[in-house]
Amino acid sequence: MSTVTLGGNAIDVAGSFPQVGAAAPAFSLTAADLQDVGLDAFAGKRKVLNIVPSLDTPTCATSTRKFNAEAGSLDNTVVLVVSADLPFAAKRFCVAEGLDNVQTLSTFRSAGFATDYGVAITSGPLAGVTARAVVVLDADNKVIHSELVSEIKNEPDYAAALAALK
């Protein structure tokens, strides 16, 4: 169990957060077309997992825009935005924002993802959604960067995540 803060107040986060050098846990999440998608669907590609509570919050929207602009154009790299948002809402956000370099994936049918990736908020007003985190995987699904953002209202360290891909 980890602890992060929301507006300075401690909240509990369950699970084991992936560390650099570890193999990424497999997952099955729901894509915008309502199909279940596993980590294996992105085999051979580098992956940026931009894990956010909800695209309906300013910080989550900002991180998605920034990764769309920065990482989405990198060779052999896919940006996966993982949230508890329903696939319809996530798709609508990306269309409205003109974001075509990210793929949204929802945890709404896959509660195990949050625990497997150590981002399951278990206390406070956001209990049931994910903490803010960035996990970068190489083409073989080995973790090459991981950041569990200590204050949910803060943005992740984009420079560090992108440096792992260079």
mmCIF file of N, CA and C in Angstrom, residues 17-157:
data_model
loop_
_atom_site.group_PDB
_atom_site.id
_atom_site.type_symbol
_atom_site.label_atom_id
_atom_site.label_comp_id
_atom_site.label_asym_id
_atom_site.label_seq_id
_atom_site.Cartn_x
_atom_site.Cartn_y
_atom_site.Cartn_z
ATOM 1 N N PHE A 17 3.054 -0.935 -7.217
ATOM 2 C CA PHE A 17 3.381 -0.059 -8.326
ATOM 3 C C PHE A 17 4.603 -0.604 -9.069
ATOM 4 N N PRO A 18 4.536 -0.731 -10.398
ATOM 5 C CA PRO A 18 5.639 -1.294 -11.181
ATOM 6 C C PRO A 18 6.915 -0.450 -11.061
ATOM 7 N N GLN A 19 8.014 -1.117 -10.842
ATOM 8 C CA GLN A 19 9.306 -0.457 -10.714
ATOM 9 C C GLN A 19 10.132 -0.657 -11.976
ATOM 10 N N VAL A 20 11.058 0.250 -12.228
ATOM 11 C CA VAL A 20 11.941 0.152 -13.392
ATOM 12 C C VAL A 20 12.661 -1.195 -13.365
ATOM 13 N N GLY A 21 12.662 -1.852 -14.515
ATOM 14 C CA GLY A 21 13.298 -3.150 -14.660
ATOM 15 C C GLY A 21 12.337 -4.321 -14.547
ATOM 16 N N ALA A 22 11.163 -4.091 -13.985
ATOM 17 C CA ALA A 22 10.170 -5.158 -13.816
ATOM 18 C C ALA A 22 9.400 -5.378 -15.118
ATOM 19 N N ALA A 23 8.824 -6.566 -15.228
ATOM 20 C CA ALA A 23 7.922 -6.845 -16.345
ATOM 21 C C ALA A 23 6.565 -6.236 -16.012
ATOM 22 N N ALA A 24 5.951 -5.586 -16.972
ATOM 23 C CA ALA A 24 4.639 -4.973 -16.756
ATOM 24 C C ALA A 24 3.575 -6.062 -16.622
ATOM 25 N N PRO A 25 2.659 -5.893 -15.670
ATOM 26 C CA PRO A 25 1.566 -6.856 -15.554
ATOM 27 C C PRO A 25 0.674 -6.817 -16.803
ATOM 28 N N ALA A 26 0.197 -7.969 -17.204
ATOM 29 C CA ALA A 26 -0.761 -8.028 -18.313
ATOM 30 C C ALA A 26 -2.041 -7.337 -17.862
ATOM 31 N N PHE A 27 -2.831 -6.862 -18.823
ATOM 32 C CA PHE A 27 -4.115 -6.252 -18.487
ATOM 33 C C PHE A 27 -5.111 -6.487 -19.597
ATOM 34 N N SER A 28 -6.366 -6.258 -19.258
ATOM 35 C CA SER A 28 -7.449 -6.228 -20.222
ATOM 36 C C SER A 28 -8.304 -5.026 -19.849
ATOM 37 N N LEU A 29 -8.356 -4.045 -20.750
ATOM 38 C CA LEU A 29 -9.104 -2.811 -20.529
ATOM 39 C C LEU A 29 -10.054 -2.594 -21.700
ATOM 40 N N THR A 30 -10.973 -1.671 -21.557
ATOM 41 C CA THR A 30 -11.987 -1.459 -22.580
ATOM 42 C C THR A 30 -11.650 -0.236 -23.429
ATOM 43 N N ALA A 31 -11.573 -0.458 -24.734
ATOM 44 C CA ALA A 31 -11.241 0.597 -25.691
ATOM 45 C C ALA A 31 -12.490 1.411 -26.037
ATOM 46 N N ALA A 32 -12.285 2.467 -26.797
ATOM 47 C CA ALA A 32 -13.379 3.364 -27.183
ATOM 48 C C ALA A 32 -14.483 2.644 -27.953
ATOM 49 N N ASP A 33 -14.134 1.555 -28.653
ATOM 50 C CA ASP A 33 -15.137 0.806 -29.416
ATOM 51 C C ASP A 33 -15.795 -0.304 -28.590
ATOM 52 N N LEU A 34 -15.558 -0.284 -27.279
ATOM 53 C CA LEU A 34 -16.101 -1.243 -26.303
ATOM 54 C C LEU A 34 -15.480 -2.634 -26.385
ATOM 55 N N GLN A 35 -14.425 -2.767 -27.161
ATOM 56 C CA GLN A 35 -13.716 -4.048 -27.229
ATOM 57 C C GLN A 35 -12.702 -4.118 -26.091
ATOM 58 N N ASP A 36 -12.522 -5.311 -25.537
ATOM 59 C CA ASP A 36 -11.494 -5.500 -24.521
ATOM 60 C C ASP A 36 -10.146 -5.595 -25.218
ATOM 61 N N VAL A 37 -9.179 -4.879 -24.684
ATOM 62 C CA VAL A 37 -7.846 -4.798 -25.271
ATOM 63 C C VAL A 37 -6.829 -5.156 -24.201
ATOM 64 N N GLY A 38 -5.914 -6.049 -24.560
ATOM 65 C CA GLY A 38 -4.862 -6.442 -23.635
ATOM 66 C C GLY A 38 -3.545 -5.791 -23.994
ATOM 67 N N LEU A 39 -2.613 -5.896 -23.088
ATOM 68 C CA LEU A 39 -1.274 -5.365 -23.317
ATOM 69 C C LEU A 39 -0.665 -5.974 -24.573
ATOM 70 N N ASP A 40 -1.004 -7.223 -24.853
ATOM 71 C CA ASP A 40 -0.467 -7.919 -26.025
ATOM 72 C C ASP A 40 -0.898 -7.278 -27.352
ATOM 73 N N ALA A 41 -1.956 -6.476 -27.332
ATOM 74 C CA ALA A 41 -2.396 -5.791 -28.559
ATOM 75 C C ALA A 41 -1.371 -4.769 -29.039
ATOM 76 N N PHE A 42 -0.447 -4.404 -28.168
ATOM 77 C CA PHE A 42 0.560 -3.402 -28.493
ATOM 78 C C PHE A 42 1.956 -4.016 -28.534
ATOM 79 N N ALA A 43 2.004 -5.322 -28.802
ATOM 80 C CA ALA A 43 3.270 -6.057 -28.834
ATOM 81 C C ALA A 43 4.248 -5.410 -29.813
ATOM 82 N N GLY A 44 5.489 -5.317 -29.381
ATOM 83 C CA GLY A 44 6.531 -4.767 -30.228
ATOM 84 C C GLY A 44 6.600 -3.248 -30.238
ATOM 85 N N LYS A 45 5.680 -2.595 -29.567
ATOM 86 C CA LYS A 45 5.684 -1.124 -29.487
ATOM 87 C C LYS A 45 6.088 -0.689 -28.083
ATOM 88 N N ARG A 46 6.686 0.492 -28.019
ATOM 89 C CA ARG A 46 6.923 1.112 -26.720
ATOM 90 C C ARG A 46 5.608 1.734 -26.286
ATOM 91 N N LYS A 47 5.356 1.728 -24.989
ATOM 92 C CA LYS A 47 4.066 2.176 -24.490
ATOM 93 C C LYS A 47 4.239 3.201 -23.372
ATOM 94 N N VAL A 48 3.483 4.294 -23.470
ATOM 95 C CA VAL A 48 3.373 5.257 -22.379
ATOM 96 C C VAL A 48 1.990 5.060 -21.792
ATOM 97 N N LEU A 49 1.921 4.591 -20.555
ATOM 98 C CA LEU A 49 0.643 4.456 -19.872
ATOM 99 C C LEU A 49 0.451 5.716 -19.036
ATOM 100 N N ASN A 50 -0.408 6.593 -19.510
ATOM 101 C CA ASN A 50 -0.760 7.811 -18.793
ATOM 102 C C ASN A 50 -2.010 7.462 -17.989
ATOM 103 N N ILE A 51 -1.815 7.106 -16.734
ATOM 104 C CA ILE A 51 -2.891 6.628 -15.871
ATOM 105 C C ILE A 51 -3.448 7.825 -15.099
ATOM 106 N N VAL A 52 -4.745 8.075 -15.254
ATOM 107 C CA VAL A 52 -5.366 9.263 -14.666
ATOM 108 C C VAL A 52 -6.685 8.897 -13.990
ATOM 109 N N PRO A 53 -7.106 9.688 -13.004
ATOM 110 C CA PRO A 53 -8.413 9.413 -12.387
ATOM 111 C C PRO A 53 -9.570 9.583 -13.368
ATOM 112 N N SER A 54 -9.618 10.735 -14.078
ATOM 113 C CA SER A 54 -10.711 11.010 -15.015
ATOM 114 C C SER A 54 -10.324 12.140 -15.953
ATOM 115 N N LEU A 55 -10.641 11.983 -17.216
ATOM 116 C CA LEU A 55 -10.376 13.038 -18.191
ATOM 117 C C LEU A 55 -11.241 14.269 -17.953
ATOM 118 N N ASP A 56 -12.179 14.172 -17.038
ATOM 119 C CA ASP A 56 -13.037 15.306 -16.695
ATOM 120 C C ASP A 56 -12.381 16.267 -15.700
ATOM 121 N N THR A 57 -11.122 16.055 -15.389
ATOM 122 C CA THR A 57 -10.429 16.958 -14.476
ATOM 123 C C THR A 57 -9.350 17.718 -15.242
ATOM 124 N N PRO A 58 -9.044 18.926 -14.833
ATOM 125 C CA PRO A 58 -8.080 19.740 -15.581
ATOM 126 C C PRO A 58 -6.696 19.110 -15.715
ATOM 127 N N THR A 59 -6.178 18.534 -14.655
ATOM 128 C CA THR A 59 -4.829 17.971 -14.713
ATOM 129 C C THR A 59 -4.784 16.745 -15.623
ATOM 130 N N CYS A 60 -5.796 15.914 -15.562
ATOM 131 C CA CYS A 60 -5.854 14.729 -16.427
ATOM 132 C C CYS A 60 -5.937 15.145 -17.893
ATOM 133 N N ALA A 61 -6.753 16.145 -18.161
ATOM 134 C CA ALA A 61 -6.888 16.643 -19.533
ATOM 135 C C ALA A 61 -5.558 17.211 -20.020
ATOM 136 N N THR A 62 -4.872 17.948 -19.170
ATOM 137 C CA THR A 62 -3.588 18.542 -19.549
ATOM 138 C C THR A 62 -2.550 17.474 -19.848
ATOM 139 N N SER A 63 -2.458 16.462 -18.996
ATOM 140 C CA SER A 63 -1.449 15.418 -19.231
ATOM 141 C C SER A 63 -1.749 14.659 -20.524
ATOM 142 N N THR A 64 -3.004 14.452 -20.823
ATOM 143 C CA THR A 64 -3.370 13.762 -22.056
ATOM 144 C C THR A 64 -2.999 14.613 -23.266
ATOM 145 N N ARG A 65 -3.269 15.905 -23.196
ATOM 146 C CA ARG A 65 -2.880 16.806 -24.293
ATOM 147 C C ARG A 65 -1.363 16.813 -24.492
ATOM 148 N N LYS A 66 -0.625 16.894 -23.394
ATOM 149 C CA LYS A 66 0.842 16.969 -23.499
ATOM 150 C C LYS A 66 1.429 15.682 -24.061
ATOM 151 N N PHE A 67 0.958 14.534 -23.576
ATOM 152 C CA PHE A 67 1.480 13.272 -24.120
ATOM 153 C C PHE A 67 1.049 13.084 -25.569
ATOM 154 N N ASN A 68 -0.131 13.543 -25.928
ATOM 155 C CA ASN A 68 -0.570 13.503 -27.324
ATOM 156 C C ASN A 68 0.416 14.272 -28.196
ATOM 157 N N ALA A 69 0.817 15.449 -27.743
ATOM 158 C CA ALA A 69 1.721 16.303 -28.520
ATOM 159 C C ALA A 69 3.155 15.788 -28.524
ATOM 160 N N GLU A 70 3.635 15.300 -27.397
ATOM 161 C CA GLU A 70 5.049 14.960 -27.260
ATOM 162 C C GLU A 70 5.376 13.511 -27.610
ATOM 163 N N ALA A 71 4.674 12.584 -27.018
ATOM 164 C CA ALA A 71 5.022 11.167 -27.186
ATOM 165 C C ALA A 71 4.289 10.521 -28.349
ATOM 166 N N GLY A 72 3.152 11.067 -28.712
ATOM 167 C CA GLY A 72 2.350 10.471 -29.767
ATOM 168 C C GLY A 72 3.019 10.434 -31.122
ATOM 169 N N SER A 73 3.998 11.296 -31.331
ATOM 170 C CA SER A 73 4.672 11.338 -32.626
ATOM 171 C C SER A 73 5.996 10.569 -32.638
ATOM 172 N N LEU A 74 6.352 9.946 -31.534
ATOM 173 C CA LEU A 74 7.605 9.182 -31.480
ATOM 174 C C LEU A 74 7.455 7.862 -32.223
ATOM 175 N N ASP A 75 8.531 7.435 -32.861
ATOM 176 C CA ASP A 75 8.519 6.173 -33.593
ATOM 177 C C ASP A 75 8.219 4.996 -32.671
ATOM 178 N N ASN A 76 7.438 4.064 -33.187
ATOM 179 C CA ASN A 76 7.162 2.804 -32.520
ATOM 180 C C ASN A 76 6.666 2.980 -31.087
ATOM 181 N N THR A 77 5.881 4.027 -30.863
ATOM 182 C CA THR A 77 5.400 4.342 -29.515
ATOM 183 C C THR A 77 3.907 4.599 -29.549
ATOM 184 N N VAL A 78 3.201 4.058 -28.570
ATOM 185 C CA VAL A 78 1.771 4.294 -28.428
ATOM 186 C C VAL A 78 1.528 4.898 -27.047
ATOM 187 N N VAL A 79 0.645 5.893 -26.999
ATOM 188 C CA VAL A 79 0.254 6.512 -25.741
ATOM 189 C C VAL A 79 -1.118 5.966 -25.361
ATOM 190 N N LEU A 80 -1.182 5.322 -24.209
ATOM 191 C CA LEU A 80 -2.424 4.746 -23.713
ATOM 192 C C LEU A 80 -2.875 5.551 -22.504
ATOM 193 N N VAL A 81 -4.032 6.161 -22.600
ATOM 194 C CA VAL A 81 -4.585 6.939 -21.501
ATOM 195 C C VAL A 81 -5.579 6.038 -20.777
ATOM 196 N N VAL A 82 -5.234 5.670 -19.554
ATOM 197 C CA VAL A 82 -6.046 4.737 -18.771
ATOM 198 C C VAL A 82 -6.783 5.515 -17.691
ATOM 199 N N SER A 83 -8.119 5.379 -17.675
ATOM 200 C CA SER A 83 -8.922 6.066 -16.664
ATOM 201 C C SER A 83 -10.166 5.243 -16.355
ATOM 202 N N ALA A 84 -10.901 5.701 -15.344
ATOM 203 C CA ALA A 84 -12.175 5.065 -15.004
ATOM 204 C C ALA A 84 -13.318 5.605 -15.849
ATOM 205 N N ASP A 85 -13.022 6.559 -16.729
ATOM 206 C CA ASP A 85 -14.067 7.126 -17.583
ATOM 207 C C ASP A 85 -14.692 6.049 -18.464
ATOM 208 N N LEU A 86 -15.970 6.188 -18.724
ATOM 209 C CA LEU A 86 -16.597 5.293 -19.684
ATOM 210 C C LEU A 86 -15.976 5.540 -21.059
ATOM 211 N N PRO A 87 -15.872 4.511 -21.875
ATOM 212 C CA PRO A 87 -15.268 4.676 -23.200
ATOM 213 C C PRO A 87 -15.911 5.783 -24.023
ATOM 214 N N PHE A 88 -17.221 5.965 -23.902
ATOM 215 C CA PHE A 88 -17.914 7.005 -24.670
ATOM 216 C C PHE A 88 -17.397 8.393 -24.296
ATOM 217 N N ALA A 89 -17.255 8.626 -22.994
ATOM 218 C CA ALA A 89 -16.805 9.933 -22.511
ATOM 219 C C ALA A 89 -15.356 10.195 -22.917
ATOM 220 N N ALA A 90 -14.509 9.179 -22.789
ATOM 221 C CA ALA A 90 -13.096 9.345 -23.156
ATOM 222 C C ALA A 90 -12.966 9.642 -24.650
ATOM 223 N N LYS A 91 -13.717 8.933 -25.462
ATOM 224 C CA LYS A 91 -13.681 9.173 -26.907
ATOM 225 C C LYS A 91 -14.173 10.573 -27.237
ATOM 226 N N ARG A 92 -15.253 10.978 -26.600
ATOM 227 C CA ARG A 92 -15.812 12.316 -26.834
ATOM 228 C C ARG A 92 -14.785 13.396 -26.471
ATOM 229 N N PHE A 93 -14.068 13.206 -25.365
ATOM 230 C CA PHE A 93 -13.041 14.161 -24.964
ATOM 231 C C PHE A 93 -11.962 14.262 -26.042
ATOM 232 N N CYS A 94 -11.466 13.129 -26.509
ATOM 233 C CA CYS A 94 -10.389 13.145 -27.507
ATOM 234 C C CYS A 94 -10.852 13.772 -28.823
ATOM 235 N N VAL A 95 -12.062 13.476 -29.244
ATOM 236 C CA VAL A 95 -12.590 14.064 -30.475
ATOM 237 C C VAL A 95 -12.724 15.577 -30.312
ATOM 238 N N ALA A 96 -13.297 16.023 -29.208
ATOM 239 C CA ALA A 96 -13.493 17.454 -28.970
ATOM 240 C C ALA A 96 -12.168 18.204 -28.899
ATOM 241 N N GLU A 97 -11.131 17.540 -28.374
ATOM 242 C CA GLU A 97 -9.818 18.165 -28.217
ATOM 243 C C GLU A 97 -8.926 17.986 -29.448
ATOM 244 N N GLY A 98 -9.371 17.165 -30.404
ATOM 245 C CA GLY A 98 -8.552 16.901 -31.582
ATOM 246 C C GLY A 98 -7.319 16.069 -31.271
ATOM 247 N N LEU A 99 -7.446 15.172 -30.320
ATOM 248 C CA LEU A 99 -6.317 14.336 -29.895
ATOM 249 C C LEU A 99 -6.365 13.009 -30.640
ATOM 250 N N ASP A 100 -5.453 12.829 -31.579
ATOM 251 C CA ASP A 100 -5.459 11.586 -32.346
ATOM 252 C C ASP A 100 -4.190 10.761 -32.180
ATOM 253 N N ASN A 101 -3.319 11.171 -31.259
ATOM 254 C CA ASN A 101 -2.091 10.418 -30.992
ATOM 255 C C ASN A 101 -2.144 9.662 -29.672
ATOM 256 N N VAL A 102 -3.332 9.508 -29.109
ATOM 257 C CA VAL A 102 -3.502 8.729 -27.888
ATOM 258 C C VAL A 102 -4.636 7.740 -28.095
ATOM 259 N N GLN A 103 -4.592 6.666 -27.325
ATOM 260 C CA GLN A 103 -5.693 5.706 -27.307
ATOM 261 C C GLN A 103 -6.202 5.644 -25.878
ATOM 262 N N THR A 104 -7.503 5.772 -25.720
ATOM 263 C CA THR A 104 -8.072 5.718 -24.381
ATOM 264 C C THR A 104 -8.484 4.286 -24.054
ATOM 265 N N LEU A 105 -8.271 3.940 -22.787
ATOM 266 C CA LEU A 105 -8.649 2.626 -22.271
ATOM 267 C C LEU A 105 -9.323 2.837 -20.914
ATOM 268 N N SER A 106 -10.432 2.156 -20.707
ATOM 269 C CA SER A 106 -11.209 2.325 -19.483
ATOM 270 C C SER A 106 -11.059 1.130 -18.554
ATOM 271 N N THR A 107 -11.015 1.442 -17.261
ATOM 272 C CA THR A 107 -10.951 0.395 -16.230
ATOM 273 C C THR A 107 -12.344 -0.046 -15.784
ATOM 274 N N PHE A 108 -13.395 0.471 -16.413
ATOM 275 C CA PHE A 108 -14.745 0.264 -15.877
ATOM 276 C C PHE A 108 -15.154 -1.206 -15.804
ATOM 277 N N ARG A 109 -14.573 -2.082 -16.612
ATOM 278 C CA ARG A 109 -14.845 -3.522 -16.522
ATOM 279 C C ARG A 109 -13.671 -4.290 -15.956
ATOM 280 N N SER A 110 -12.633 -3.583 -15.544
ATOM 281 C CA SER A 110 -11.383 -4.250 -15.165
ATOM 282 C C SER A 110 -10.801 -3.678 -13.879
ATOM 283 N N ALA A 111 -11.481 -3.907 -12.785
ATOM 284 C CA ALA A 111 -11.022 -3.358 -11.500
ATOM 285 C C ALA A 111 -9.632 -3.866 -11.125
ATOM 286 N N GLY A 112 -9.248 -5.027 -11.615
ATOM 287 C CA GLY A 112 -7.945 -5.597 -11.277
ATOM 288 C C GLY A 112 -6.768 -4.781 -11.770
ATOM 289 N N PHE A 113 -6.958 -4.007 -12.834
ATOM 290 C CA PHE A 113 -5.862 -3.198 -13.361
ATOM 291 C C PHE A 113 -5.294 -2.281 -12.290
ATOM 292 N N ALA A 114 -6.171 -1.571 -11.586
ATOM 293 C CA ALA A 114 -5.729 -0.580 -10.604
ATOM 294 C C ALA A 114 -4.868 -1.208 -9.515
ATOM 295 N N THR A 115 -5.235 -2.380 -9.053
ATOM 296 C CA THR A 115 -4.437 -3.063 -8.035
ATOM 297 C C THR A 115 -3.160 -3.618 -8.644
ATOM 298 N N ASP A 116 -3.264 -4.233 -9.816
ATOM 299 C CA ASP A 116 -2.079 -4.809 -10.472
ATOM 300 C C ASP A 116 -1.014 -3.764 -10.757
ATOM 301 N N TYR A 117 -1.448 -2.534 -11.025
ATOM 302 C CA TYR A 117 -0.513 -1.448 -11.318
ATOM 303 C C TYR A 117 -0.276 -0.524 -10.120
ATOM 304 N N GLY A 118 -0.796 -0.888 -8.949
ATOM 305 C CA GLY A 118 -0.531 -0.121 -7.737
ATOM 306 C C GLY A 118 -1.091 1.276 -7.726
ATOM 307 N N VAL A 119 -2.248 1.470 -8.370
ATOM 308 C CA VAL A 119 -2.855 2.806 -8.466
ATOM 309 C C VAL A 119 -4.312 2.831 -7.980
ATOM 310 N N ALA A 120 -4.719 1.817 -7.224
ATOM 311 C CA ALA A 120 -6.111 1.709 -6.772
ATOM 312 C C ALA A 120 -6.344 2.590 -5.551
ATOM 313 N N ILE A 121 -7.033 3.702 -5.726
ATOM 314 C CA ILE A 121 -7.350 4.577 -4.603
ATOM 315 C C ILE A 121 -8.420 3.887 -3.759
ATOM 316 N N THR A 122 -8.121 3.727 -2.457
ATOM 317 C CA THR A 122 -9.028 2.997 -1.572
ATOM 318 C C THR A 122 -9.614 3.850 -0.466
ATOM 319 N N SER A 123 -9.231 5.123 -0.375
ATOM 320 C CA SER A 123 -9.797 6.005 0.648
ATOM 321 C C SER A 123 -9.962 7.403 0.072
ATOM 322 N N GLY A 124 -10.732 8.215 0.766
ATOM 323 C CA GLY A 124 -10.927 9.592 0.332
ATOM 324 C C GLY A 124 -12.003 9.706 -0.732
ATOM 325 N N PRO A 125 -12.220 10.924 -1.214
ATOM 326 C CA PRO A 125 -13.324 11.169 -2.153
ATOM 327 C C PRO A 125 -13.146 10.512 -3.522
ATOM 328 N N LEU A 126 -11.932 10.118 -3.882
ATOM 329 C CA LEU A 126 -11.698 9.487 -5.185
ATOM 330 C C LEU A 126 -11.598 7.964 -5.097
ATOM 331 N N ALA A 127 -11.981 7.391 -3.962
ATOM 332 C CA ALA A 127 -11.929 5.930 -3.815
ATOM 333 C C ALA A 127 -12.671 5.282 -4.976
ATOM 334 N N GLY A 128 -12.017 4.308 -5.603
ATOM 335 C CA GLY A 128 -12.630 3.600 -6.723
ATOM 336 C C GLY A 128 -12.058 3.968 -8.071
ATOM 337 N N VAL A 129 -11.288 5.061 -8.154
ATOM 338 C CA VAL A 129 -10.624 5.413 -9.410
ATOM 339 C C VAL A 129 -9.122 5.234 -9.215
ATOM 340 N N THR A 130 -8.357 5.564 -10.224
ATOM 341 C CA THR A 130 -6.910 5.372 -10.149
ATOM 342 C C THR A 130 -6.195 6.647 -9.712
ATOM 343 N N ALA A 131 -5.067 6.436 -9.075
ATOM 344 C CA ALA A 131 -4.173 7.545 -8.774
ATOM 345 C C ALA A 131 -3.504 7.972 -10.079
ATOM 346 N N ARG A 132 -2.905 9.145 -10.084
ATOM 347 C CA ARG A 132 -2.197 9.636 -11.265
ATOM 348 C C ARG A 132 -0.817 8.982 -11.313
ATOM 349 N N ALA A 133 -0.479 8.418 -12.463
ATOM 350 C CA ALA A 133 0.812 7.753 -12.623
ATOM 351 C C ALA A 133 1.185 7.711 -14.095
ATOM 352 N N VAL A 134 2.468 7.546 -14.335
ATOM 353 C CA VAL A 134 2.968 7.309 -15.687
ATOM 354 C C VAL A 134 3.895 6.104 -15.614
ATOM 355 N N VAL A 135 3.631 5.128 -16.471
ATOM 356 C CA VAL A 135 4.481 3.953 -16.584
ATOM 357 C C VAL A 135 4.873 3.839 -18.053
ATOM 358 N N VAL A 136 6.173 3.826 -18.315
ATOM 359 C CA VAL A 136 6.666 3.718 -19.686
ATOM 360 C C VAL A 136 7.279 2.330 -19.843
ATOM 361 N N LEU A 137 6.865 1.659 -20.915
ATOM 362 C CA LEU A 137 7.319 0.296 -21.189
ATOM 363 C C LEU A 137 8.108 0.260 -22.488
ATOM 364 N N ASP A 138 9.114 -0.591 -22.536
ATOM 365 C CA ASP A 138 9.824 -0.785 -23.797
ATOM 366 C C ASP A 138 9.015 -1.744 -24.669
ATOM 367 N N ALA A 139 9.529 -2.094 -25.817
ATOM 368 C CA ALA A 139 8.802 -2.946 -26.764
ATOM 369 C C ALA A 139 8.560 -4.354 -26.230
ATOM 370 N N ASP A 140 9.319 -4.740 -25.195
ATOM 371 C CA ASP A 140 9.156 -6.066 -24.585
ATOM 372 C C ASP A 140 8.385 -6.009 -23.273
ATOM 373 N N ASN A 141 7.717 -4.886 -23.002
ATOM 374 C CA ASN A 141 6.900 -4.680 -21.804
ATOM 375 C C ASN A 141 7.696 -4.638 -20.505
ATOM 376 N N LYS A 142 8.942 -4.248 -20.609
ATOM 377 C CA LYS A 142 9.759 -4.023 -19.424
ATOM 378 C C LYS A 142 9.593 -2.551 -19.027
ATOM 379 N N VAL A 143 9.429 -2.297 -17.735
ATOM 380 C CA VAL A 143 9.250 -0.936 -17.245
ATOM 381 C C VAL A 143 10.576 -0.180 -17.357
ATOM 382 N N ILE A 144 10.547 0.938 -18.097
ATOM 383 C CA ILE A 144 11.755 1.755 -18.240
ATOM 384 C C ILE A 144 11.608 3.104 -17.535
ATOM 385 N N HIS A 145 10.410 3.412 -17.074
ATOM 386 C CA HIS A 145 10.166 4.617 -16.265
ATOM 387 C C HIS A 145 8.857 4.403 -15.525
ATOM 388 N N SER A 146 8.814 4.832 -14.267
ATOM 389 C CA SER A 146 7.550 4.784 -13.529
ATOM 390 C C SER A 146 7.506 5.920 -12.518
ATOM 391 N N GLU A 147 6.360 6.555 -12.469
ATOM 392 C CA GLU A 147 6.146 7.652 -11.524
ATOM 393 C C GLU A 147 4.718 7.585 -10.998
ATOM 394 N N LEU A 148 4.597 7.375 -9.698
ATOM 395 C CA LEU A 148 3.320 7.507 -9.014
ATOM 396 C C LEU A 148 3.324 8.937 -8.475
ATOM 397 N N VAL A 149 2.516 9.804 -9.063
ATOM 398 C CA VAL A 149 2.542 11.223 -8.724
ATOM 399 C C VAL A 149 2.065 11.396 -7.279
ATOM 400 N N SER A 150 2.896 12.024 -6.461
ATOM 401 C CA SER A 150 2.638 12.094 -5.017
ATOM 402 C C SER A 150 1.423 12.946 -4.650
ATOM 403 N N GLU A 151 1.127 13.973 -5.430
ATOM 404 C CA GLU A 151 -0.067 14.816 -5.212
ATOM 405 C C GLU A 151 -0.922 14.702 -6.465
ATOM 406 N N ILE A 152 -2.115 14.151 -6.326
ATOM 407 C CA ILE A 152 -2.963 13.861 -7.482
ATOM 408 C C ILE A 152 -3.254 15.102 -8.320
ATOM 409 N N LYS A 153 -3.290 16.272 -7.721
ATOM 410 C CA LYS A 153 -3.570 17.497 -8.474
ATOM 411 C C LYS A 153 -2.373 17.966 -9.294
ATOM 412 N N ASN A 154 -1.193 17.364 -9.089
ATOM 413 C CA ASN A 154 0.009 17.772 -9.822
ATOM 414 C C ASN A 154 0.159 16.984 -11.115
ATOM 415 N N GLU A 155 0.838 17.600 -12.081
ATOM 416 C CA GLU A 155 1.143 16.925 -13.332
ATOM 417 C C GLU A 155 2.350 16.011 -13.133
ATOM 418 N N PRO A 156 2.461 14.977 -13.968
ATOM 419 C CA PRO A 156 3.637 14.107 -13.888
ATOM 420 C C PRO A 156 4.869 14.800 -14.454
ATOM 421 N N ASP A 157 6.004 14.166 -14.289
ATOM 422 C CA ASP A 157 7.274 14.668 -14.830
ATOM 423 C C ASP A 157 7.377 14.212 -16.293
#
